[in-house]
Amino acid sequence: MQSIRVTGGKPLSGSVTVVGAKNSGLKLMAAALLAPGVTTIRNMPDIADVDIMSEVIGGLGAVVRREDHALIIDATHIGSYEAPYEMVSKMRASIIVLGPLLGRLGRARVAMPGGCNIGSRKIDLHLRGLAQLGVEITSGHGYIEASAPYGMHGATIVLDFPSVGATENLLMAGAAAQGTTIIENAAREPEIQDLIQFLIGMGARIEGAGTSTVIVEGVSSFTPVDHAVVGDRIEAGTFLAAAALCGGPVTVHGVEPEHLELVLAKIAAAGAEVTTGPNSVTVRRTGPLRPVDVATLPYPGFPTDMQPQFMALMAVADGTSVITENVFESRFMFADELGRMGADVTIEGHRALIRGVAGLSGAPVKSPDLRGGAALVLAGLVADGTTTVGDIHHILRGYEAFVDKLAALGADISLIDEDDE
Ligand code: EPZ
């Protein structure tokens, strides 16, 4: 078992470059199933989740190989329409093959994704929307059986909630349906916009990227594409939060600042100095950290994936702040671990009250999920003494070279094998 050991108190400074967004790249890999031929996806992070998705689409017949940060996907022969339980249970994002399989083969059999540490992660909006496109859906024995033997037809779908995953599955299914599909209350995240650009590159006809109303004119075939994944705004935000915690200055390259607008505004409100370039952001802090309230919302609201990192920042602010988590129903799991380091956090439903403390103290903690784990590492950067973060497979599945990048910025941090202890 591996852990991350970090000793606090070191200033961070320098530059770091983020790679393509995990939460776009995984979906582009699924979308590649729509086009017979060889698709190239560049700027793809080298993380475990990408390896799992490679296995998922490989199991469907795609041939995937990595060349540094590019994935070459030959989707000429897609012979299977089943994403088995052992794959989906490893990564719930595998559900995203539903739409492209229906578009390519008119059939899909996908294991139901489980919940995870941040909530139930339902897929009712995916399934209701697909049914409106004419897909027949049954479920049993832990699987979803979806079929559109006569093809799919366009529809107007109004999402109860701007679900990222539901928008993505419905975009990919609608792109291959006959006629026009309108998705109202669609998700607007940069990763959605990236998927829409990718699909347009394959020959899809889609308008309204980045707005709540997306209009898709179905087409009958797709061609392979060569596309670079949009920079990972959450990886970038994680390093910028670390800079605000430790002082900086830290410059993050490879991200579009407007994808982090509200995060940067909140980091500035907390007392840091934020400057931006065309594809970079610099953060430094010389004065005290001020308490700032945050409420997570779908994009362009404050991203839920930055909530734990921001809580680590507020844990040592000069005062009390409130964080409201509006997207997932239980995304405060890591607050208990942060409490083991001396943070003063009170959870009341979907609100967390954070009373800033003078300092945190290093302690052994466990990563409950991807972003909570990253937040615990950030807390360790400013804690007095040494923090050991366990269960770091959560972190390594979503952050490429996380420890190396923080060490290059000056952190006293290393990966340790507990058997070596
Ligand atoms: C994506 O998850 C991301 N994951 C999440 O990032 C991110 O937090 C989330 O979008 C919101 O931005 C990937 O892209 C792989 P949703 P997704 O569908 O698509 C409810 C990370 O750390 N809902 O927008 O699952 C759902 O229960 C991960 O990188 C339904 O009720 O998010 C949740 O409460 C964590 N019914 C809320 O909507 C549905 O059919 C948001 O879910 C679908 C969703």
Short mmCIF file of C-alpha atoms in Angstrom, two decimals, residues 18-21 23 164 188-192 230-240 254-256 258-260 263 299-306:
data_model
loop_
_atom_site.label_atom_id
_atom_site.label_comp_id
_atom_site.label_asym_id
_atom_site.label_seq_id
_atom_site.Cartn_x
_atom_site.Cartn_y
_atom_site.Cartn_z
CA VAL A 18 -1.37 20.86 -15.96
CA VAL A 19 -2.42 18.19 -18.46
CA GLY A 20 -5.77 17.58 -20.17
CA ALA A 21 -8.89 17.36 -18.02
CA ASN A 23 -13.36 14.75 -16.79
CA VAL A 164 -22.69 16.59 -16.56
CA ARG A 188 -22.24 24.07 -19.36
CA GLU A 189 -18.88 22.88 -18.00
CA PRO A 190 -15.74 23.44 -20.13
CA GLU A 191 -15.49 19.64 -20.37
CA ILE A 192 -18.93 19.56 -22.02
CA VAL A 230 -8.94 20.98 -22.72
CA GLY A 231 -6.62 21.82 -19.79
CA ASP A 232 -7.68 20.47 -16.40
CA ARG A 233 -9.18 23.41 -14.49
CA ILE A 234 -9.53 21.34 -11.30
CA GLU A 235 -5.91 20.15 -11.32
CA ALA A 236 -4.96 23.80 -11.91
CA GLY A 237 -7.26 25.00 -9.14
CA THR A 238 -5.74 22.47 -6.76
CA PHE A 239 -2.21 23.87 -7.31
CA LEU A 240 -3.49 27.44 -7.07
CA GLY A 254 -1.97 24.88 -19.53
CA VAL A 255 -5.29 26.16 -18.22
CA GLU A 256 -7.72 28.80 -19.54
CA GLU A 258 -11.89 31.94 -17.66
CA HIS A 259 -12.56 28.28 -16.80
CA LEU A 260 -11.65 29.15 -13.20
CA VAL A 263 -12.43 30.00 -8.09
CA TYR A 299 -20.74 25.67 -13.98
CA PRO A 300 -20.20 28.61 -14.08
CA GLY A 301 -20.83 28.38 -10.32
CA PHE A 302 -18.08 27.41 -7.88
CA PRO A 303 -17.09 23.84 -8.83
CA THR A 304 -17.89 21.09 -6.35
CA ASP A 305 -14.55 19.49 -7.33
CA MET A 306 -12.77 22.45 -5.72
#
